[in-house]
PDB file of C-alpha atoms in Angstrom:
ATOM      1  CA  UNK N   1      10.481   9.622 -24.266  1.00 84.00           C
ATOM      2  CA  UNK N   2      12.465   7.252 -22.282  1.00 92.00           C
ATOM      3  CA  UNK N   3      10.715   4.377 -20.645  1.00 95.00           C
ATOM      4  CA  UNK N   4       9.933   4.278 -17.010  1.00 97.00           C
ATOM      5  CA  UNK N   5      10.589   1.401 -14.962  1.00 97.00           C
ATOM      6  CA  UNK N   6       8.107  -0.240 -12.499  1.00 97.00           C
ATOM      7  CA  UNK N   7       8.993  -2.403  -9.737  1.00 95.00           C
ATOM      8  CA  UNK N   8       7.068  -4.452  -7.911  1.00 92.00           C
ATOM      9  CA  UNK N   9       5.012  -4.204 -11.235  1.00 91.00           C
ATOM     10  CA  UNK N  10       2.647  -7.808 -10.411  1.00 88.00           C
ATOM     11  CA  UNK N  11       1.211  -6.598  -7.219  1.00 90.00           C
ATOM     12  CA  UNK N  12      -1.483  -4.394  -6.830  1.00 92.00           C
ATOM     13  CA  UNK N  13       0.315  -1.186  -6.950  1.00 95.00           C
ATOM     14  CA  UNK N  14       3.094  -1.926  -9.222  1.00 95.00           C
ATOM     15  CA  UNK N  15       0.059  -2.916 -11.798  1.00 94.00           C
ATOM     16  CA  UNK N  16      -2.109  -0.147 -11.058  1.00 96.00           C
ATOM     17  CA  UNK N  17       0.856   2.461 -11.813  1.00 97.00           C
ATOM     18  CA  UNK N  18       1.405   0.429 -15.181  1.00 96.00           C
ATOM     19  CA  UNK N  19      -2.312   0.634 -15.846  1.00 96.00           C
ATOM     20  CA  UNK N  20      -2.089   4.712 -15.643  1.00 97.00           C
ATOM     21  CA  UNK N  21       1.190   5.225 -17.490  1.00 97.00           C
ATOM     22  CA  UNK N  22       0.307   3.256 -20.626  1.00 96.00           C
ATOM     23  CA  UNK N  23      -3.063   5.096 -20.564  1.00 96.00           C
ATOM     24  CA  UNK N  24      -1.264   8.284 -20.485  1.00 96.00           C
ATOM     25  CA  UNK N  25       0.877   6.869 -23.579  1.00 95.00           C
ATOM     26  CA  UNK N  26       4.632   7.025 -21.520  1.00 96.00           C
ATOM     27  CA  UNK N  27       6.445   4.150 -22.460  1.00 96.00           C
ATOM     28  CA  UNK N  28       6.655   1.615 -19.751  1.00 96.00           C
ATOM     29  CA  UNK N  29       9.387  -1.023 -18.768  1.00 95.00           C
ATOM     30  CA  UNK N  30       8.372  -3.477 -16.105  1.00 95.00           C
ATOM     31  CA  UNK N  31      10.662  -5.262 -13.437  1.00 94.00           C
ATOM     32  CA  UNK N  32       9.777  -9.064 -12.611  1.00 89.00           C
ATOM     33  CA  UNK N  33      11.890 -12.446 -11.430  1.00 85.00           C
ATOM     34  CA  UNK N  34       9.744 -14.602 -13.766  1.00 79.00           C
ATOM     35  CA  UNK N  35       9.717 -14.322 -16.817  1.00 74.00           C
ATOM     36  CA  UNK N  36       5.822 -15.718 -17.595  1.00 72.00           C
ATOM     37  CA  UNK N  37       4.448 -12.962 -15.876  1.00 70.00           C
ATOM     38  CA  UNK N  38       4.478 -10.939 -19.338  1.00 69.00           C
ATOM     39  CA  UNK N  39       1.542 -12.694 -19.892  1.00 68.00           C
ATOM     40  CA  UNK N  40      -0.623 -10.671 -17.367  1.00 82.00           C
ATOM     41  CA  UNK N  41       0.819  -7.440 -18.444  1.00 89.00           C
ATOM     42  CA  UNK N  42      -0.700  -4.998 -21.079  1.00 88.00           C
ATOM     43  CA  UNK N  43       0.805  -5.558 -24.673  1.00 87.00           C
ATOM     44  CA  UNK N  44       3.276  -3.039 -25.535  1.00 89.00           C
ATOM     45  CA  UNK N  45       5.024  -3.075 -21.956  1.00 93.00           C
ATOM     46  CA  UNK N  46       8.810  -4.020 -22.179  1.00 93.00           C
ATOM     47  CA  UNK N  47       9.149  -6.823 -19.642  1.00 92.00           C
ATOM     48  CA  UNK N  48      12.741  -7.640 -17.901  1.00 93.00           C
ATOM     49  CA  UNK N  49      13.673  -9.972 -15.584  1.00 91.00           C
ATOM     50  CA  UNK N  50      15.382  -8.530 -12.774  1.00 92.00           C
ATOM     51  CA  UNK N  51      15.881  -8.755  -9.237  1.00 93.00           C
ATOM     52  CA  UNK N  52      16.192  -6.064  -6.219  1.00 95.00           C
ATOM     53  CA  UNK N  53      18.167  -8.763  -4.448  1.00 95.00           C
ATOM     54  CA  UNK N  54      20.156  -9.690  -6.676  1.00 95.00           C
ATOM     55  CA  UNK N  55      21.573  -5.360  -8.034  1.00 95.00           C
ATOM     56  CA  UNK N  56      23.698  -6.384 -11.194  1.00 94.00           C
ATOM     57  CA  UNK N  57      20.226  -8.197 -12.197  1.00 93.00           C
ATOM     58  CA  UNK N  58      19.487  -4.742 -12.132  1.00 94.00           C
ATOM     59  CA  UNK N  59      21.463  -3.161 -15.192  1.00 93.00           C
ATOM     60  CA  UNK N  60      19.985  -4.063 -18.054  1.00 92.00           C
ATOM     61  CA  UNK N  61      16.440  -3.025 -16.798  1.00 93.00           C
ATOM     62  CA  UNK N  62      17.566   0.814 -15.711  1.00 95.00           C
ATOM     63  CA  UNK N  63      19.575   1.111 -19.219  1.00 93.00           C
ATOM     64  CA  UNK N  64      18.143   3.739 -21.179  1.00 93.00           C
ATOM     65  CA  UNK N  65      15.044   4.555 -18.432  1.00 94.00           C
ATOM     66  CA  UNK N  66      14.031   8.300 -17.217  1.00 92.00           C
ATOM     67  CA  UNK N  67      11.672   7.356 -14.044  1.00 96.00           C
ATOM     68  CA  UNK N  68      11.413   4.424 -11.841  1.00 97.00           C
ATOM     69  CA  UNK N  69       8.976   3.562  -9.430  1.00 98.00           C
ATOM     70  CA  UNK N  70      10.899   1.996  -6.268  1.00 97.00           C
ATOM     71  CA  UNK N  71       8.599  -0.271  -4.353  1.00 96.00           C
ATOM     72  CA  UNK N  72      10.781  -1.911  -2.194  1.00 94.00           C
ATOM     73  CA  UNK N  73       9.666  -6.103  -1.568  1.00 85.00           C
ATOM     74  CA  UNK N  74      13.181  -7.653  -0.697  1.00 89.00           C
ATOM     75  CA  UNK N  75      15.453  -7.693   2.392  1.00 89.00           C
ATOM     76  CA  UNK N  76      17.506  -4.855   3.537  1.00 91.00           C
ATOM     77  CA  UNK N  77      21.165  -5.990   2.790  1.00 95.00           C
ATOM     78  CA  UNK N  78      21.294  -4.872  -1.178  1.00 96.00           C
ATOM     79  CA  UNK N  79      19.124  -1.392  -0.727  1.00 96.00           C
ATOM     80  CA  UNK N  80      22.807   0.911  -0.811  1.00 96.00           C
ATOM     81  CA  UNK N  81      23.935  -1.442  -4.145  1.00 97.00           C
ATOM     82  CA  UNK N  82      20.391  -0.904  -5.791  1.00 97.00           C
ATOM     83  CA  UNK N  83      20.298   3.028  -5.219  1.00 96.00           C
ATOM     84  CA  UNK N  84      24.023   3.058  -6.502  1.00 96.00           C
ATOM     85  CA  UNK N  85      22.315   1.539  -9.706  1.00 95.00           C
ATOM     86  CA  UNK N  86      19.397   3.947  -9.873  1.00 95.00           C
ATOM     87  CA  UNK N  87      21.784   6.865  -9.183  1.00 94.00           C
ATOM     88  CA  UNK N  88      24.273   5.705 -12.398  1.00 93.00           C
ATOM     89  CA  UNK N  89      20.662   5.380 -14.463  1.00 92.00           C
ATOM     90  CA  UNK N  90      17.664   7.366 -13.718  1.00 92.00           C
ATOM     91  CA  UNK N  91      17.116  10.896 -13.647  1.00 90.00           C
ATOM     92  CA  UNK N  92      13.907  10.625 -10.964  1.00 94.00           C
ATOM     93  CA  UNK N  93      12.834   7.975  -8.504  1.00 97.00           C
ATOM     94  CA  UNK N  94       9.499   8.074  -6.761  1.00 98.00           C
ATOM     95  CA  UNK N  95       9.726   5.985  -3.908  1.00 98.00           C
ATOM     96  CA  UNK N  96       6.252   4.302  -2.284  1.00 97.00           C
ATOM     97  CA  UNK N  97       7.465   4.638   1.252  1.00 96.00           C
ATOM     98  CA  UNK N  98       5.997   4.700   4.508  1.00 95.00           C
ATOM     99  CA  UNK N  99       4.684   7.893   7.000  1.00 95.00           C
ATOM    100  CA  UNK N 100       6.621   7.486   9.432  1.00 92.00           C
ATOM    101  CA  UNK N 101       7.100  11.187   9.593  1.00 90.00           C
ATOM    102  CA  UNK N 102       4.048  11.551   9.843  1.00 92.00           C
ATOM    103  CA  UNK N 103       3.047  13.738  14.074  1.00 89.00           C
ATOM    104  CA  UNK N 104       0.586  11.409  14.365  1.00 94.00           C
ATOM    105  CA  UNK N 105       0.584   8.178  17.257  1.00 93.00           C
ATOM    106  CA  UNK N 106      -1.152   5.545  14.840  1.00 94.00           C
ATOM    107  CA  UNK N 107       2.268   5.811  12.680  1.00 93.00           C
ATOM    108  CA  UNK N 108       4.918   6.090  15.708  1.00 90.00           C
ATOM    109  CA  UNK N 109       5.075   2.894  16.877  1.00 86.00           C
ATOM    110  CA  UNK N 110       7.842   1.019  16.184  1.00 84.00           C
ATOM    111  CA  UNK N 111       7.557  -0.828  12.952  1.00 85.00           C
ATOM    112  CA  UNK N 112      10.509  -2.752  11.112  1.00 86.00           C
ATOM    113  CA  UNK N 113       9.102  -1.724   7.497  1.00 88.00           C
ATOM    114  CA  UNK N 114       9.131   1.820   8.570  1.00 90.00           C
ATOM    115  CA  UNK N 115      12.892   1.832   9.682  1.00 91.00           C
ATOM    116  CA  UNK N 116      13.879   0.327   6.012  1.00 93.00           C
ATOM    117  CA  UNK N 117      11.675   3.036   4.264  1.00 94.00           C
ATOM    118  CA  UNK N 118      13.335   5.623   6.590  1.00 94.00           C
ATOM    119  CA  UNK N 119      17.027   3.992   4.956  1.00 95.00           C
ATOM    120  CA  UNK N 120      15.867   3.916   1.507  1.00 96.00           C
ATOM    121  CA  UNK N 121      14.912   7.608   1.392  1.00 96.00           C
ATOM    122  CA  UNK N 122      18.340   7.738   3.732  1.00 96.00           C
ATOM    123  CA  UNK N 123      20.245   6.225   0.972  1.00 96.00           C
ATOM    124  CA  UNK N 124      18.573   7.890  -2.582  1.00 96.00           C
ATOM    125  CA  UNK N 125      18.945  11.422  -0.771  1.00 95.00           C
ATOM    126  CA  UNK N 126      22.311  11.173  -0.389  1.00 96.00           C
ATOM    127  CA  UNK N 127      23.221   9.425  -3.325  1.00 95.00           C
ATOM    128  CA  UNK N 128      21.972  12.941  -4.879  1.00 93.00           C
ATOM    129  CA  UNK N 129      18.900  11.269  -6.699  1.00 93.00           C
ATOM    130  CA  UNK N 130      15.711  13.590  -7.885  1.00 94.00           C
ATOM    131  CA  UNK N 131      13.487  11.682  -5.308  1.00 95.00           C
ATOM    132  CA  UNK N 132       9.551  11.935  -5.195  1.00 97.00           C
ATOM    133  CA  UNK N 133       8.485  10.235  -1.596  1.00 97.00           C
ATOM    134  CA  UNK N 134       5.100   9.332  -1.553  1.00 97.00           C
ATOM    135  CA  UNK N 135       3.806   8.034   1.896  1.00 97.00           C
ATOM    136  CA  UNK N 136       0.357   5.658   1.862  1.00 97.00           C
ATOM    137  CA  UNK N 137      -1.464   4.921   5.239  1.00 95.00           C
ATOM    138  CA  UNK N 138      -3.756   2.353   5.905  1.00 96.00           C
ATOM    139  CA  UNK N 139      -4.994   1.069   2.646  1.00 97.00           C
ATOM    140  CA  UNK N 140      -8.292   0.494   2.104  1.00 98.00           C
ATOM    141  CA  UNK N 141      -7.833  -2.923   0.685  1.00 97.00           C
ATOM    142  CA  UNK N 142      -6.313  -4.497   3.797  1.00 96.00           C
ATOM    143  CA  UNK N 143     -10.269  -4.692   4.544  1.00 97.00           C
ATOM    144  CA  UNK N 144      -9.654  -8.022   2.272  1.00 97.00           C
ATOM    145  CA  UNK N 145      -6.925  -9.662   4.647  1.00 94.00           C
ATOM    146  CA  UNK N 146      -8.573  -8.905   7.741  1.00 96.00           C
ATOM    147  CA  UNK N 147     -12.231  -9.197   7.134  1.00 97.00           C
ATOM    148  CA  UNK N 148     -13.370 -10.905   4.450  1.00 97.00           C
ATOM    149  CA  UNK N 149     -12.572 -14.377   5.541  1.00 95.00           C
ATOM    150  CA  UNK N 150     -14.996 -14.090   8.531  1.00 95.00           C
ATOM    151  CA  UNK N 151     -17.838 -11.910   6.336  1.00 96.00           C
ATOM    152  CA  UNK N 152     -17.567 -15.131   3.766  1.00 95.00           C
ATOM    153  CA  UNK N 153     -18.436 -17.600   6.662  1.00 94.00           C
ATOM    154  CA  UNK N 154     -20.544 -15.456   8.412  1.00 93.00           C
ATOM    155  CA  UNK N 155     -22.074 -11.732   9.716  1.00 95.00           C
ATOM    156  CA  UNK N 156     -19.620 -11.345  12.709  1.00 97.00           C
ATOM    157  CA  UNK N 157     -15.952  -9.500  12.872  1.00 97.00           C
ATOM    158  CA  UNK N 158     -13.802 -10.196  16.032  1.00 97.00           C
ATOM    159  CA  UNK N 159     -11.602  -7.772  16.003  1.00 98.00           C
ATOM    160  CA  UNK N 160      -9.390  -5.347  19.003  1.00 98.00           C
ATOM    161  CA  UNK N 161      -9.683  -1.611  18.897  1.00 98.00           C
ATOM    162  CA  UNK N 162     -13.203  -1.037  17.407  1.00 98.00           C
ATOM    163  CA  UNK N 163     -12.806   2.717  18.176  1.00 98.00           C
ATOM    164  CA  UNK N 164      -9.554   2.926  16.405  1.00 98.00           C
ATOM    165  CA  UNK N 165      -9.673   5.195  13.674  1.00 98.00           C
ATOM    166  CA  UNK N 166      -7.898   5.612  10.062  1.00 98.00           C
ATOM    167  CA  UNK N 167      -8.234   7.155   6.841  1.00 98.00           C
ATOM    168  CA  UNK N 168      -8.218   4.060   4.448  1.00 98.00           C
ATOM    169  CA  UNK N 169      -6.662   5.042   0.986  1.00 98.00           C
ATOM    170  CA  UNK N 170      -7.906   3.119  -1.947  1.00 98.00           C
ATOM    171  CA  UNK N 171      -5.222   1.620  -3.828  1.00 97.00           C
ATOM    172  CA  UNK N 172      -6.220   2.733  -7.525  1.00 97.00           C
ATOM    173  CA  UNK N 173      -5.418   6.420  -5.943  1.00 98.00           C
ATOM    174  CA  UNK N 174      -2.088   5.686  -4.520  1.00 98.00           C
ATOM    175  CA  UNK N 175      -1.116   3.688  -7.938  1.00 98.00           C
ATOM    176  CA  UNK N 176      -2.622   7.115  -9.652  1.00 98.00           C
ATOM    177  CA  UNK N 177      -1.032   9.484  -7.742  1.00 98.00           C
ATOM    178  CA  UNK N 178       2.568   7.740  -8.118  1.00 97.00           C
ATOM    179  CA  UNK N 179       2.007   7.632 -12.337  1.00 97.00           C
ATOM    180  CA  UNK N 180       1.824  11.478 -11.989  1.00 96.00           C
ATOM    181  CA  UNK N 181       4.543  11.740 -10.043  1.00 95.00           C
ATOM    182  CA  UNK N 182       7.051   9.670 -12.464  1.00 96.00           C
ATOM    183  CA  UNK N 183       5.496  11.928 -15.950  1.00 93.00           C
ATOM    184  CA  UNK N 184       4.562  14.819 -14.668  1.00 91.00           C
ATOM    185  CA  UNK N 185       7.278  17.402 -13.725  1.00 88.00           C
ATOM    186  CA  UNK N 186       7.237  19.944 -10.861  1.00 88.00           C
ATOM    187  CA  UNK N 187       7.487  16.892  -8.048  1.00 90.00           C
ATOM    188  CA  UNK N 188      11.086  17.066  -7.487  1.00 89.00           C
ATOM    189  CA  UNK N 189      12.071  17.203  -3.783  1.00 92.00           C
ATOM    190  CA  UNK N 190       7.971  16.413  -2.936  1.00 94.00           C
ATOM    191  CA  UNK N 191       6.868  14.644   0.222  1.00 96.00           C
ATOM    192  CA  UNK N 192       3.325  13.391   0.195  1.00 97.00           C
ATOM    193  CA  UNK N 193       1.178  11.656   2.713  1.00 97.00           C
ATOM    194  CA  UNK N 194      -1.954   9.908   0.864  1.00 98.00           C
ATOM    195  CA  UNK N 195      -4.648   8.863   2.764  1.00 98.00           C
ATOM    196  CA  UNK N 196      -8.702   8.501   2.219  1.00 98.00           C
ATOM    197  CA  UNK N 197     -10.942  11.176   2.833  1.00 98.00           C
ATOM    198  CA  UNK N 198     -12.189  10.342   6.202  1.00 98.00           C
ATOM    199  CA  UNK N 199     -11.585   8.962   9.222  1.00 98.00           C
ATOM    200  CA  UNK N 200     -13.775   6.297  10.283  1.00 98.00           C
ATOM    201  CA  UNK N 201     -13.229   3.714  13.113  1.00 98.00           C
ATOM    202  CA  UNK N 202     -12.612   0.392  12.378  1.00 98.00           C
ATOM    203  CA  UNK N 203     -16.462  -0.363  13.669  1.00 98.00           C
ATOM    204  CA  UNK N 204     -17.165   1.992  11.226  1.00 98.00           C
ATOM    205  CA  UNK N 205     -15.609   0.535   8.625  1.00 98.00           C
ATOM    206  CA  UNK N 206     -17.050  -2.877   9.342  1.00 98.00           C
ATOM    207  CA  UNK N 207     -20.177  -1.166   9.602  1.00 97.00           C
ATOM    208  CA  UNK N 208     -19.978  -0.115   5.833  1.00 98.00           C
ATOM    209  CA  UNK N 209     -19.510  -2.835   4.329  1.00 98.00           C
ATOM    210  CA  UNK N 210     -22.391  -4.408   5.587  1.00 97.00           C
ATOM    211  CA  UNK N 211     -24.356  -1.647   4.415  1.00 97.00           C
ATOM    212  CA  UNK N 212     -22.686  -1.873   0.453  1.00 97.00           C
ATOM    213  CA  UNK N 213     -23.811  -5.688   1.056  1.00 96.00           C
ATOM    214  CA  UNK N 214     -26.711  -4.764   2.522  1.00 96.00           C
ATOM    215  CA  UNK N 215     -26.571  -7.482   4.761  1.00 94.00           C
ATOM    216  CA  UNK N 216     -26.552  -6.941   9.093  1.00 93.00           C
ATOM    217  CA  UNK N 217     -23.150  -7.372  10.243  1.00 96.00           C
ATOM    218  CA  UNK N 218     -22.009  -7.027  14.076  1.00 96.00           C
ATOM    219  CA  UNK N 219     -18.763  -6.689  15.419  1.00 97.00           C
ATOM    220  CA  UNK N 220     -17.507  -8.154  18.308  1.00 97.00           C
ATOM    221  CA  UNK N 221     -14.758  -6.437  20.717  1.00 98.00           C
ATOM    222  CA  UNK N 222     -11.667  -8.375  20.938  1.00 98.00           C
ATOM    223  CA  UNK N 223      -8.815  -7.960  23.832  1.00 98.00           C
ATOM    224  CA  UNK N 224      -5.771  -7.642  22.663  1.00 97.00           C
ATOM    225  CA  UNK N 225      -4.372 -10.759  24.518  1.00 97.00           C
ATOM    226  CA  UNK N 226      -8.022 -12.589  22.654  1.00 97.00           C
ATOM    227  CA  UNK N 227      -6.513 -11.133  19.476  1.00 97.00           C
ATOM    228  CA  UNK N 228      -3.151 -12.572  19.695  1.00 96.00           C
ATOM    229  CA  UNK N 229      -4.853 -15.928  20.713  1.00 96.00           C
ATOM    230  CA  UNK N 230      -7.128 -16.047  17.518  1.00 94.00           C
ATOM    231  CA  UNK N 231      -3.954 -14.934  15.199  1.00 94.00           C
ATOM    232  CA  UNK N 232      -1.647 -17.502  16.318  1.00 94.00           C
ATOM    233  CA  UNK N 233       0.003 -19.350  13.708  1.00 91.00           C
ATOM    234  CA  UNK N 234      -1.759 -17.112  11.120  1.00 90.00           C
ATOM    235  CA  UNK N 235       0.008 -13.944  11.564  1.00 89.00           C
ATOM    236  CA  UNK N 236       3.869 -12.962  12.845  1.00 91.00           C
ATOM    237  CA  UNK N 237       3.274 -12.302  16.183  1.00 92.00           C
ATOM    238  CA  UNK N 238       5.714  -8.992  15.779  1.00 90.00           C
ATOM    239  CA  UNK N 239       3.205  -7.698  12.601  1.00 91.00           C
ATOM    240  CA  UNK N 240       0.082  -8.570  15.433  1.00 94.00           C
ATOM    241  CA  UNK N 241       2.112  -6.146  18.587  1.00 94.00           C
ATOM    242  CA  UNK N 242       2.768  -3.837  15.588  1.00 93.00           C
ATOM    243  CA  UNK N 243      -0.822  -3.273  14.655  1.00 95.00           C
ATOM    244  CA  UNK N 244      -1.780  -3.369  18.187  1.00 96.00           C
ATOM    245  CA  UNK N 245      -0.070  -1.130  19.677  1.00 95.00           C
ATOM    246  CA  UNK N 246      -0.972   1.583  16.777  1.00 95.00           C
ATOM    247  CA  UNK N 247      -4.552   1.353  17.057  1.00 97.00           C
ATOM    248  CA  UNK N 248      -4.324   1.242  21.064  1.00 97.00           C
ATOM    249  CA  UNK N 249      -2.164   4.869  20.208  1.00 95.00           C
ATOM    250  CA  UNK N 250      -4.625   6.393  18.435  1.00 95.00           C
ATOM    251  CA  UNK N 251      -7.757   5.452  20.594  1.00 97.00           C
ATOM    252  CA  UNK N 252      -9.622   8.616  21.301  1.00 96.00           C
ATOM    253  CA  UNK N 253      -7.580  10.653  18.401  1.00 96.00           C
ATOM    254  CA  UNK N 254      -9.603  10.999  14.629  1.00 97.00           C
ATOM    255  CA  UNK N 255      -7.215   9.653  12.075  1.00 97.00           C
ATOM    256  CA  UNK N 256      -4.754  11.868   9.870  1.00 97.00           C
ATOM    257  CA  UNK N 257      -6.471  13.364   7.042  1.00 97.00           C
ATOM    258  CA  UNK N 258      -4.601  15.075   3.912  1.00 97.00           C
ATOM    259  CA  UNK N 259      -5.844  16.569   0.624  1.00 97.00           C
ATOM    260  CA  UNK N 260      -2.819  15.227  -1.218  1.00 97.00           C
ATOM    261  CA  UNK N 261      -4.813  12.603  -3.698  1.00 98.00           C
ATOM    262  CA  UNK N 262      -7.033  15.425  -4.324  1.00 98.00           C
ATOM    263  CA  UNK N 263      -4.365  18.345  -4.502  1.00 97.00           C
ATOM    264  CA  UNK N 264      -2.527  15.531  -7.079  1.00 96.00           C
ATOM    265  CA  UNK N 265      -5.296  14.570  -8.626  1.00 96.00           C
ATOM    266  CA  UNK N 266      -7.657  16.885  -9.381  1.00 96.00           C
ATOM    267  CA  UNK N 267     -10.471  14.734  -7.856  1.00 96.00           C
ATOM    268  CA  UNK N 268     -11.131  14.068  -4.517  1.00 96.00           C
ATOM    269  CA  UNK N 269      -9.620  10.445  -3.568  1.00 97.00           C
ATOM    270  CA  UNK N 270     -12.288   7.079  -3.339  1.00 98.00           C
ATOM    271  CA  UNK N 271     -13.874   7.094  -0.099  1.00 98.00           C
ATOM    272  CA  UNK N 272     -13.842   3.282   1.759  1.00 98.00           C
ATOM    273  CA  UNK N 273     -18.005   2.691   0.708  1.00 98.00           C
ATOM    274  CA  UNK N 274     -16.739   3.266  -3.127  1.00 98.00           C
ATOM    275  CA  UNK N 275     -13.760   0.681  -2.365  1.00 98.00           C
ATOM    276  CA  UNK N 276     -16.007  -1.805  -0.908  1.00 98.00           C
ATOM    277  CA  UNK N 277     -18.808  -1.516  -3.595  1.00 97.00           C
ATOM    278  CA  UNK N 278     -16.256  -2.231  -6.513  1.00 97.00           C
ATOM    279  CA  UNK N 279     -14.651  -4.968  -4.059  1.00 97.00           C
ATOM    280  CA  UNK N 280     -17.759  -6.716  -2.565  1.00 96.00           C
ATOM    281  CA  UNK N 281     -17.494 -10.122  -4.607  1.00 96.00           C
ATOM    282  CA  UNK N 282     -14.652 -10.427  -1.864  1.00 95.00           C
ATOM    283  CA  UNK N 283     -16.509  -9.920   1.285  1.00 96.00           C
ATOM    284  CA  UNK N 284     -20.318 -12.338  -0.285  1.00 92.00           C
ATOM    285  CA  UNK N 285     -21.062 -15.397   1.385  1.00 82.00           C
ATOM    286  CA  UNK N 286     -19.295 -18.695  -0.013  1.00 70.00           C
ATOM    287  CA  UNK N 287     -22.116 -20.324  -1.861  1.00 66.00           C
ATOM    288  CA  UNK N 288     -23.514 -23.627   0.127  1.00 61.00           C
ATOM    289  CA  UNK N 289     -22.746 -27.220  -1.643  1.00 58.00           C
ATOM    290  CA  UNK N 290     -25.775 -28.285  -3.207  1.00 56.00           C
ATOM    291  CA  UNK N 291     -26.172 -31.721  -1.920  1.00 52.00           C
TER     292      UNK N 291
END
C-alpha cells in the first residue's frame, strides 16, 4: 500500500492522524521543515523535509504516496503551486478546512482563515483532485489558550459573551475522523462538519471544568471593549473582532450540532467534561515556592 503523507504532522492534529494510521498498519510518510523532529515521531514513519512554502520542496515527499492529509499552516501565495503538486501525485486529498459553509451566524463572520480554506478547496476542486473536506468547529482544546492561564493563577475567568454557545470538538476525534477518511474508501466527494456533541455556553464550559477539578470557579462578564483592553498586546487585535463578533452572532442561538464523528466513527464523539478530565494537569494551580 502506498504511503500517505501528513502535513502539518508536529502539531496536534497532524500527530494525532499519524497516531491512528500507524495503528491501523497504513504506511505513513510525514512532512516537516526540520529535520530533528523524527525524533518525536513513532518508529517506522518515513520522515521528509519539506515545505508548503517553498512547492518544489514538495516533490520528493508526494513521490510514490496514495493519500495526503492537507493541513494548510503557511501563507496564501504558493496554495495554486502546491495543489498543482498534489494533483501530478496523489490519488486523494483530505483537506482539514474550515465551516464556513456552514447556515449558521457563529461561522459567518468574516474571518481571513476561512477565505483561504474557501481557495484551497477552490483550487483542489478544480484541479480535478479526489477531495475529502472535513470542516472542525470550535475545538475543544482552545479551552487551553483561553483559560487555563487564569485557572493556574486563580478561580476566576474574564471573559465576553458568557451566553455564547458552541459545540467544542475534541481534537483526538477530528485527528480520527481524518485517518478514516485518507484509508478508508467510499469518502470521495464528502463534506463533513465535526463538532462535539453538545452545545454548551461558554459559562458552561467554564463551569465544567471546575467541576472535573472539583474546585469553585466563577466567571466574570467581560464587555467587549474590556476584552479588547485585557488582550492588548497578547492577541491580533483582527483574531480578538473575529472571535467577537461570532459569539455576539450567535447570542440567543444553541450551537450547530452534527452526528458526523459519530456517523464516521462508530462511537459517539468526546464530550468537553471527557476533554477536560484527560487535560486537567493544564488547567491545576501552579504549585507555590516553598520558601
Amino acid at each position: 500500500m502506498p504511503p500517505v503523507l501528513v502535513t502539518g504532522a508536529t502539531g496536534r492534529i497532524g500527530r494525532g492522524v499519524i497516531d491512528r494510521l500507524v495503528a491501523a498498519g497504513i504506511p505513513v510518510r510525514a512532512l516537516t521543515r526540520r529535520t530533528e523532529a523524527a525524533a518525536k515521531l513513532p518508529a517506522g514513519v518515513d520522515v521528509v523535509t519539506g515545505d508548503l512554502t517553498v512547492p518544489a520542496s514538495l516533490d520528493g515527499a508526494l513521490r510514490g504516496t496514495g493519500a495526503v492529509f492537507l493541513l494548510w499552516t503557511a501563507p496564501p501565495t504558493t496554495a495554486a503551486a502546491v495543489v498543482e503538486r498534489l494533483a501530478t501525485h496523489a490519488r486523494r486529498v483530505v483537506l482539514l478546512s474550515s465551516p464556513h459553509r456552514t447556515p449558521h451566524p457563529f461561522f459567518r463572520q468574516p474571518n481571513p482563515m476561512a477565505v483561504l480554506h474557501a481557495e484551497i478547496e477552490r483550487l483542489l476542486a478544480a484541479a480535478g483532485i479526489e477531495s475529502t473536506i472535513i470542516r472542525p468547529g470550535m475545538f475543544a482544546s482552545n479551552a487551553t489558550a483561553w483559560w487555563a492561564p487564569a485557572l493556574r493563577a486563580g478561580d476566576v475567568v474574564r471573559w465576553p459573551y458568557g451566553a455564547a454557545e458552541t459545540a467544542p470538538v475534541d481534537d483526538r476525534d477530528i485527528a480520527a475522523v481524518a485517518a478514516r477518511m485518507l484509508y478508508e474508501d467510499g469518502h470521495a466527494g464528502g463534506d463533513y462538519v465535526l463538532t462535539g456533541p453538545e452545545s454548551l455556553s461558554q459559562a458552561a464550559q467554564v463551569r465544567i471544568i471546575g467541576d472535573v477539578l472539583g474546585r469553585p470557579i466563577r466567571f466574570e462578564e467581560l464587555s467587549p471593549d474590556e476584552f479588547r483592553g485585557e488582550t492588548e498586546g497578547k492577541a491580533p487585535r483582527a483574531v480578538v473582532d473575529m472571535l467577537l463578533a461570532a459569539w455576539g452572532a450567535t447570542i440567543g442561538r444553541p450551537a450547530y450540532v452534527t452526528s458526523a464523528v459519530a456517523d464516521i466513527l462508530g462511537a459517539p464523539p468526546r464530550s468537553f467534561a471527557e476533554w477536560v478530565a484527560d487535560h486537567a494537569d493544564a488547567f491545576e494551580r501552579a504549585p507555590i515556592p516553598s520558601s
